[in-house]
Short mmCIF file of C-alpha atoms and ligand atoms in Angstrom, two decimals:
data_model
loop_
_atom_site.label_atom_id
_atom_site.label_comp_id
_atom_site.label_asym_id
_atom_site.label_seq_id
_atom_site.Cartn_x
_atom_site.Cartn_y
_atom_site.Cartn_z
CA UNK E 274 80.81 76.86 163.39
CA UNK E 275 79.72 78.59 160.17
CA UNK E 276 80.87 82.12 159.45
CA UNK E 277 78.94 84.49 157.19
CA UNK E 278 80.22 87.73 155.73
CA UNK E 279 77.55 90.41 155.95
CA UNK E 280 77.88 93.77 154.16
CA UNK E 281 76.11 96.46 156.21
CA UNK E 282 74.95 99.65 154.50
CA UNK E 283 73.59 101.95 157.25
CA UNK E 284 72.84 104.73 154.74
CA UNK E 285 71.14 108.02 155.56
CA UNK E 286 68.58 109.65 157.86
CA UNK E 287 67.31 107.15 160.44
CA UNK E 288 69.24 104.37 158.66
CA UNK E 289 72.34 104.43 160.91
CA UNK E 290 70.15 104.37 164.05
CA UNK E 291 67.99 101.42 162.98
CA UNK E 292 71.16 99.63 161.85
CA UNK E 293 72.90 100.22 165.20
CA UNK E 294 69.78 98.86 166.93
CA UNK E 295 69.82 95.79 164.69
CA UNK E 296 73.46 95.18 165.50
CA UNK E 297 72.51 94.97 169.19
CA UNK E 298 70.10 92.18 168.25
CA UNK E 299 72.58 90.41 165.95
CA UNK E 300 75.25 90.54 168.66
CA UNK E 301 72.81 88.78 170.99
CA UNK E 302 72.02 86.18 168.31
CA UNK E 303 75.71 85.39 167.94
CA UNK E 304 76.06 85.13 171.73
CA UNK E 305 73.09 82.76 172.02
CA UNK E 306 73.88 80.66 168.93
CA UNK E 307 77.61 79.86 169.24
CA UNK E 308 77.56 77.93 165.94
CA UNK E 309 76.80 81.10 163.99
CA UNK E 310 79.49 83.68 163.34
CA UNK E 311 78.62 86.93 161.57
CA UNK E 312 81.50 88.92 160.13
CA UNK E 313 79.72 92.27 159.66
CA UNK E 314 81.55 94.97 157.68
CA UNK E 315 79.95 98.40 157.50
CA UNK E 316 80.26 100.53 154.33
CA UNK E 317 79.31 104.08 153.50
CA UNK E 318 76.88 104.49 150.60
CA UNK E 319 73.95 106.76 149.80
CA UNK E 320 72.98 110.42 149.78
CA UNK E 321 75.37 111.83 152.41
CA UNK E 322 78.25 110.15 150.62
CA UNK E 323 77.01 111.58 147.29
CA UNK E 324 76.90 115.04 148.85
CA UNK E 325 80.54 114.68 149.90
CA UNK E 326 82.02 112.79 147.00
CA UNK E 327 79.56 112.74 144.07
CA UNK E 328 79.22 108.94 144.37
CA UNK E 329 76.39 106.93 145.99
CA UNK E 330 77.80 103.45 145.61
CA UNK E 331 81.58 103.37 145.11
CA UNK E 332 82.96 100.40 143.20
CA UNK E 333 84.71 98.97 146.28
CA UNK E 334 81.37 98.97 148.17
CA UNK E 335 79.56 97.29 145.28
CA UNK E 336 82.37 94.71 145.15
CA UNK E 337 81.99 94.13 148.91
CA UNK E 338 78.24 93.54 148.39
CA UNK E 339 78.95 91.08 145.55
CA UNK E 340 81.53 89.34 147.73
CA UNK E 341 79.40 89.07 150.88
CA UNK E 342 77.09 86.20 151.82
CA UNK E 343 74.30 88.75 152.31
CA UNK E 344 73.71 92.51 152.32
CA UNK E 345 71.81 94.29 155.10
CA UNK E 346 70.81 97.84 154.23
CA UNK E 347 68.80 100.23 156.37
CA UNK E 348 67.69 103.27 154.35
CA UNK E 349 69.13 105.38 151.55
CA UNK E 350 68.34 108.89 150.28
CA UNK E 351 67.75 112.45 151.42
CA UNK E 352 65.24 114.78 149.76
CA UNK E 353 67.70 117.70 149.62
CA UNK E 354 70.45 115.68 147.92
CA UNK E 355 69.74 115.66 144.19
CA UNK E 356 71.48 114.61 141.00
CA UNK E 357 72.01 117.19 138.24
CA UNK E 358 68.69 116.13 136.59
CA UNK E 359 66.80 116.94 139.81
CA UNK E 360 66.08 113.33 140.86
CA UNK E 361 67.01 111.82 144.23
CA UNK E 362 69.96 109.44 144.44
CA UNK E 363 68.01 106.60 146.08
CA UNK E 364 66.32 105.10 142.96
CA UNK E 365 69.57 105.22 140.98
CA UNK E 366 71.49 103.45 143.71
CA UNK E 367 68.83 100.85 144.52
CA UNK E 368 68.02 99.94 140.91
CA UNK E 369 71.77 99.73 140.21
CA UNK E 370 72.33 97.47 143.21
CA UNK E 371 69.39 95.22 142.28
CA UNK E 372 70.66 94.88 138.74
CA UNK E 373 74.26 94.24 139.81
CA UNK E 374 73.22 91.56 142.34
CA UNK E 375 70.54 90.22 139.94
CA UNK E 376 67.85 90.27 142.65
CA UNK E 377 64.81 89.06 140.72
CA UNK E 378 62.27 88.74 143.54
CA UNK E 379 61.34 91.17 146.31
CA UNK E 380 59.66 89.62 149.34
CA UNK E 381 57.44 91.77 151.56
CA UNK E 382 55.73 89.95 154.44
CA UNK E 383 52.41 91.51 155.49
CA UNK E 384 51.89 90.09 158.97
CA UNK E 385 49.83 91.52 161.79
CA UNK E 386 51.53 90.73 165.10
CA UNK E 387 49.38 90.73 168.25
CA UNK E 388 49.70 94.15 169.84
CA UNK E 389 50.61 95.95 166.60
CA UNK E 390 48.24 98.78 165.70
CA UNK E 391 45.86 97.88 162.85
CA UNK E 392 43.66 100.46 161.14
CA UNK E 393 41.19 97.80 159.92
CA UNK E 394 38.04 97.10 161.96
CA UNK E 395 37.84 93.51 160.77
CA UNK E 396 40.78 91.29 159.94
CA UNK E 397 38.88 87.99 159.75
CA UNK E 398 41.20 85.17 160.79
CA UNK E 399 44.19 87.53 160.89
CA UNK E 400 46.68 88.94 158.40
CA UNK E 401 49.67 86.88 157.33
CA UNK E 402 50.49 86.95 153.64
CA UNK E 403 53.58 87.72 151.55
CA UNK E 404 53.81 90.05 148.59
CA UNK E 405 56.33 88.88 145.98
CA UNK E 406 57.27 91.70 143.65
CA UNK E 407 59.10 91.12 140.37
CA UNK E 408 62.18 93.21 141.01
CA UNK E 409 64.10 93.79 137.76
CA UNK E 410 61.53 94.23 134.99
CA UNK E 411 58.00 95.60 134.66
CA UNK E 412 57.75 99.38 134.57
CA UNK E 413 61.10 99.72 136.37
CA UNK E 414 62.86 98.16 133.36
CA UNK E 415 62.58 101.63 131.84
CA UNK E 416 64.39 103.26 134.74
CA UNK E 417 67.16 105.40 133.28
CA UNK E 418 65.59 105.00 129.83
CA UNK E 419 62.15 105.94 128.53
CA UNK E 420 61.83 108.57 125.85
CA UNK E 421 60.98 112.24 125.57
CA UNK E 422 59.62 113.89 122.45
CA UNK E 423 60.36 117.57 122.85
CA UNK E 424 58.41 119.06 125.71
CA UNK E 425 55.18 117.31 124.76
CA UNK E 426 55.43 113.53 125.15
CA UNK E 427 57.18 111.16 127.57
CA UNK E 428 57.04 107.37 127.53
CA UNK E 429 58.24 104.51 129.74
CA UNK E 430 57.89 100.92 128.57
CA UNK E 431 56.69 98.07 130.78
CA UNK E 432 58.75 94.96 130.10
CA UNK E 433 57.62 91.40 130.87
CA UNK E 434 59.88 88.50 129.87
CA UNK E 435 59.20 84.79 130.15
CA UNK E 436 62.50 84.24 131.99
CA UNK E 437 62.00 87.00 134.56
CA UNK E 438 58.34 86.21 135.17
CA UNK E 439 58.99 82.46 135.46
CA UNK E 440 61.67 83.12 138.10
CA UNK E 441 59.54 85.33 140.30
CA UNK E 442 56.46 83.11 140.00
CA UNK E 443 58.52 80.02 140.74
CA UNK E 444 59.95 81.75 143.82
CA UNK E 445 56.37 82.52 144.95
CA UNK E 446 55.31 78.86 144.67
CA UNK E 447 58.44 77.67 146.45
CA UNK E 448 57.74 80.08 149.28
CA UNK E 449 54.10 78.94 149.48
CA UNK E 450 55.25 75.33 149.80
CA UNK E 451 57.27 76.30 152.93
CA UNK E 452 54.48 78.31 154.58
CA UNK E 453 51.43 77.21 156.54
CA UNK E 454 48.84 78.58 154.13
CA UNK E 455 46.44 81.48 154.46
CA UNK E 456 45.06 82.40 157.89
CA UNK E 457 41.41 81.78 156.90
CA UNK E 458 41.69 78.01 156.46
CA UNK E 459 45.37 77.05 156.12
CA UNK E 460 45.05 76.59 152.35
CA UNK E 461 48.35 77.07 150.51
CA UNK E 462 47.66 79.44 147.67
CA UNK E 463 49.52 81.70 145.25
CA UNK E 464 47.57 84.62 143.77
CA UNK E 465 48.66 86.39 140.60
CA UNK E 466 47.90 90.12 140.70
CA UNK E 467 47.78 91.78 137.29
CA UNK E 468 45.76 93.79 134.81
CA UNK E 469 45.39 90.99 132.30
CA UNK E 470 42.03 92.29 131.07
CA UNK E 471 43.64 95.44 129.65
CA UNK E 472 47.32 94.99 128.83
CA UNK E 473 48.98 92.44 126.57
CA UNK E 474 52.06 92.43 128.84
CA UNK E 475 49.86 91.56 131.82
CA UNK E 476 47.99 88.83 129.93
CA UNK E 477 51.43 87.35 129.17
CA UNK E 478 52.41 87.62 132.85
CA UNK E 479 49.25 85.68 133.79
CA UNK E 480 49.87 83.07 131.06
CA UNK E 481 53.37 82.41 132.42
CA UNK E 482 51.92 82.32 135.95
CA UNK E 483 49.59 79.47 134.85
CA UNK E 484 52.48 77.67 133.11
CA UNK E 485 54.53 77.72 136.33
CA UNK E 486 51.51 76.88 138.52
CA UNK E 487 51.08 73.62 136.59
CA UNK E 488 54.38 72.43 138.16
CA UNK E 489 52.88 72.81 141.65
CA UNK E 490 49.58 70.87 141.61
CA UNK E 491 49.60 70.63 145.43
CA UNK E 492 49.34 74.43 145.78
CA UNK E 493 46.13 76.26 144.94
CA UNK E 494 46.32 79.29 142.64
CA UNK E 495 44.12 82.07 141.37
CA UNK E 496 44.43 85.51 139.76
CA UNK E 497 42.90 88.89 140.55
CA UNK E 498 43.13 92.33 138.98
CA UNK E 499 45.32 94.83 140.80
CA UNK E 500 42.50 97.30 141.43
CA UNK E 501 40.37 94.58 143.03
CA UNK E 502 43.40 93.42 145.03
CA UNK E 503 43.74 96.81 146.71
CA UNK E 504 40.13 96.40 147.87
CA UNK E 505 40.54 92.78 149.00
CA UNK E 506 43.67 93.61 151.01
CA UNK E 507 41.52 95.93 153.10
CA UNK E 508 38.30 93.87 153.15
CA UNK E 509 39.46 90.23 153.22
CA UNK E 510 43.19 90.16 154.04
CA UNK E 511 42.97 86.71 155.65
CA UNK E 512 42.15 85.19 152.22
CA UNK E 513 45.74 85.54 151.00
CA UNK E 514 48.87 83.45 151.44
CA UNK E 515 51.42 84.43 148.75
CA UNK E 516 50.69 87.06 146.08
CA UNK E 517 52.94 87.70 143.09
CA UNK E 518 52.96 90.69 140.76
CA UNK E 519 54.76 93.05 138.38
CA UNK E 520 57.35 95.46 139.81
CA UNK E 521 55.36 98.72 139.98
CA UNK E 522 52.20 97.03 141.26
CA UNK E 523 54.33 95.43 143.99
CA UNK E 524 55.90 98.77 144.88
CA UNK E 525 52.47 100.29 145.49
CA UNK E 526 50.71 97.35 147.18
CA UNK E 527 53.70 96.81 149.52
CA UNK E 528 53.07 100.18 151.15
CA UNK E 529 49.36 99.40 151.44
CA UNK E 530 50.39 96.11 153.03
CA UNK E 531 52.63 97.90 155.54
CA UNK E 532 49.75 100.28 156.29
CA UNK E 533 47.34 97.53 157.34
CA UNK E 534 49.78 95.88 159.77
CA UNK E 535 51.12 98.83 161.77
CA UNK E 536 52.95 101.09 159.33
CA UNK E 537 56.35 101.36 157.68
CA UNK E 538 58.23 100.96 160.96
CA UNK E 539 57.11 97.31 161.08
CA UNK E 540 57.61 96.32 157.42
CA UNK E 541 60.67 94.17 156.60
CA UNK E 542 61.73 93.08 153.12
CA UNK E 543 64.11 90.83 151.26
CA UNK E 544 65.34 91.03 147.68
CA UNK E 545 66.62 87.70 146.45
CA UNK E 546 68.34 86.36 143.38
CA UNK E 547 69.92 83.05 142.45
CA UNK E 548 73.26 83.99 144.05
CA UNK E 549 72.79 87.10 146.17
CA UNK E 550 70.27 88.60 148.56
CA UNK E 551 69.73 91.99 150.15
CA UNK E 552 67.58 92.75 153.18
CA UNK E 553 66.14 96.11 154.17
CA UNK E 554 63.16 97.71 155.90
CA UNK E 555 60.34 98.93 153.65
CA UNK E 556 60.62 102.45 155.01
CA UNK E 557 62.82 105.27 153.77
CA UNK E 558 65.12 107.58 155.68
CA UNK E 559 62.45 109.68 157.50
CA UNK E 560 64.92 112.62 157.80
CA UNK E 561 62.74 114.55 160.29
CA UNK E 562 63.28 111.73 162.84
CA UNK E 563 67.02 111.31 162.24
CA UNK E 564 69.38 111.77 165.16
CA UNK E 565 66.61 111.63 167.78
CA UNK E 566 66.79 107.92 168.63
CA UNK E 567 63.01 107.57 168.14
CA UNK E 568 62.78 105.65 164.85
CA UNK E 569 61.20 102.23 165.02
CA UNK E 570 63.98 99.65 164.48
CA UNK E 571 61.65 96.64 164.20
CA UNK E 572 61.44 96.67 160.38
CA UNK E 573 65.25 96.51 160.13
CA UNK E 574 65.44 93.90 162.90
CA UNK E 575 62.81 91.74 161.15
CA UNK E 576 64.75 92.18 157.88
CA UNK E 577 67.85 90.83 159.64
CA UNK E 578 65.68 87.89 160.77
CA UNK E 579 64.74 87.27 157.12
CA UNK E 580 68.45 87.38 156.28
CA UNK E 581 69.18 84.65 158.83
CA UNK E 582 66.31 82.57 157.41
CA UNK E 583 67.63 83.01 153.83
CA UNK E 584 71.16 82.04 154.91
CA UNK E 585 69.70 79.02 156.68
CA UNK E 586 67.60 77.93 153.68
CA UNK E 587 70.28 78.46 151.06
CA UNK E 588 73.23 77.11 153.11
CA UNK E 589 71.21 74.34 154.70
CA UNK E 590 72.06 75.70 158.16
CA UNK E 591 69.50 74.76 160.82
CA UNK E 592 71.13 77.11 163.34
CA UNK E 593 70.46 80.11 161.14
CA UNK E 594 66.85 79.02 160.65
CA UNK E 595 66.45 78.67 164.44
CA UNK E 596 68.05 82.11 164.93
CA UNK E 597 65.60 83.62 162.43
CA UNK E 598 62.69 82.12 164.35
CA UNK E 599 64.16 83.49 167.59
CA UNK E 600 64.34 87.02 166.14
CA UNK E 601 60.75 86.93 164.91
CA UNK E 602 59.44 85.45 168.16
CA UNK E 603 61.29 88.09 170.16
CA UNK E 604 59.78 90.91 168.08
CA UNK E 605 56.32 89.36 168.50
CA UNK E 606 56.89 89.09 172.25
CA UNK E 607 57.93 92.75 172.58
CA UNK E 608 54.96 93.91 170.49
CA UNK E 609 52.46 91.81 172.42
CA UNK E 610 53.70 93.14 175.78
CA UNK E 611 53.32 96.65 174.50
CA UNK E 612 55.41 98.41 177.16
CA UNK E 613 58.44 99.04 174.98
CA UNK E 614 57.53 100.64 171.68
CA UNK E 615 58.52 103.70 169.66
CA UNK E 616 56.19 106.72 169.16
CA UNK E 617 55.08 105.72 165.61
CA UNK E 618 53.15 102.79 167.13
CA UNK E 619 51.93 104.60 170.22
CA UNK E 620 54.83 104.30 172.68
CA UNK E 621 57.47 106.53 174.22
CA UNK E 622 60.51 104.25 174.07
CA UNK E 623 63.71 104.98 172.17
CA UNK E 624 65.12 103.06 169.21
CA UNK E 625 67.81 101.64 171.50
CA UNK E 626 65.32 100.59 174.21
CA UNK E 627 63.33 98.60 171.66
CA UNK E 628 66.49 96.87 170.39
CA UNK E 629 67.52 95.93 173.94
CA UNK E 630 64.01 94.61 174.67
CA UNK E 631 64.15 92.42 171.53
CA UNK E 632 67.66 91.21 172.41
CA UNK E 633 66.49 90.32 175.95
CA UNK E 634 63.44 88.49 174.56
CA UNK E 635 65.79 86.44 172.35
CA UNK E 636 67.76 85.35 175.41
CA UNK E 637 64.57 84.48 177.32
CA UNK E 638 63.13 82.47 174.43
CA UNK E 639 66.34 80.57 173.56
CA UNK E 640 66.98 79.67 177.23
CA UNK E 641 63.38 78.54 177.83
CA UNK E 642 63.69 76.22 174.79
CA UNK E 643 66.96 74.76 176.09
P1 LIG X 23 61.30 106.72 150.50
O1 LIG X 23 60.80 107.46 149.32
O2 LIG X 23 62.76 106.86 150.74
O3 LIG X 23 60.81 105.30 150.59
P2 LIG X 23 59.15 107.80 151.96
O4 LIG X 23 58.82 109.10 151.36
O5 LIG X 23 58.27 106.61 151.66
O6 LIG X 23 60.68 107.43 151.74
P3 LIG X 23 59.75 107.28 154.65
O7 LIG X 23 61.03 107.91 154.99
O8 LIG X 23 59.73 105.82 154.42
O9 LIG X 23 59.13 108.07 153.45
O10 LIG X 23 58.72 107.54 155.80
C1 LIG X 23 57.49 108.22 155.67
C2 LIG X 23 57.07 108.55 157.08
O11 LIG X 23 56.79 107.35 157.81
C3 LIG X 23 58.19 109.22 157.84
O12 LIG X 23 58.19 110.59 157.66
C4 LIG X 23 57.91 108.82 159.27
O13 LIG X 23 56.93 109.68 159.82
C5 LIG X 23 57.32 107.43 159.12
N1 LIG X 23 58.34 106.39 159.30
C6 LIG X 23 58.97 105.69 158.33
N2 LIG X 23 59.81 104.82 158.86
C7 LIG X 23 59.73 104.96 160.19
C8 LIG X 23 60.38 104.32 161.29
N3 LIG X 23 61.28 103.33 161.13
N4 LIG X 23 60.04 104.73 162.52
C9 LIG X 23 59.15 105.68 162.72
N5 LIG X 23 58.50 106.31 161.73
C10 LIG X 23 58.78 105.96 160.47
#
């Protein structure tokens, strides 16, 4: 039996509810996969804590995250909780956590499950691609910095380094080598998304992309400009397999990606580094839904599935990889049936009902395989 220490950060708003729902699913995973043990420790962090104590991420919680095998976070931040400079606490905490854990690549799957609502009329052969966002540099490198000249001029600097870009591009190619290619024809392909025709930093990003691509001759590659990419994601989403880009571009296109496959309630994400990884839904805290047990827990549940897959890949643990597949299959099953779903995707079920339905689907799928 392998035991993993998981740091849980339920956070604010709907975060604690989607986390509680995910724990129902993880409990069922542990029951169905006796060789996996998850030692989950929950920690307070975020806006409510800041309101009470003036701290978002106490040192002992950061230490627990550094110490854990993986971090599972649901959502952080509340619009009415502000720092003295007027900004919300969420960016400060998340950028700090990413930097402390050295999480260089953010992974945002854009996958349309049968039964999920899709606003596009035509999806070609289907939508199943992954956005890889550089997570420590780009425009976000200026976070907490930048410059102001009186009340007239403000600047932020976009930073692209060879080391950071090589890491994220390499991660993208490694992921492509494990996937089944793009839906249109099964071709494995990594696409660089940039603005290399305008900015020197972006031309450098593309140059490094080509340098790394040369190490993976078996995987196709191409490059598109970010403005064109936002059009292609809507018009030809089945053309893409893995797409890699600068931090701010990834931030924006991830939400567009969530929008074409059913909304934020269905968008999971991972942030990975060489040693650590953090998993969280793409959505925020949706405070107007908090406390009503109506938030969609599937993004957090799918993020927990990505966590199991990452543990399996990095620890060479086939049970964890099988558990990750079971979570994703169970979510797909619940979505395709359509009876149990939260209001954001057209249903009337509660957060807890959806979690129980996913947990039951895990049991059904694992036992039918046995
Ligand atoms: P942040 O800036 O923290 O990322 P945001 O401004 O993008 O937050 P969210 O809290 O992510 O906003 O959500 C925007 C809207 O999407 C919410 O008000 C809510 O209507 C909907 N939404 C987001 N997540 C969910 C969810 N899990 N279930 C149901 N609806 C959701």
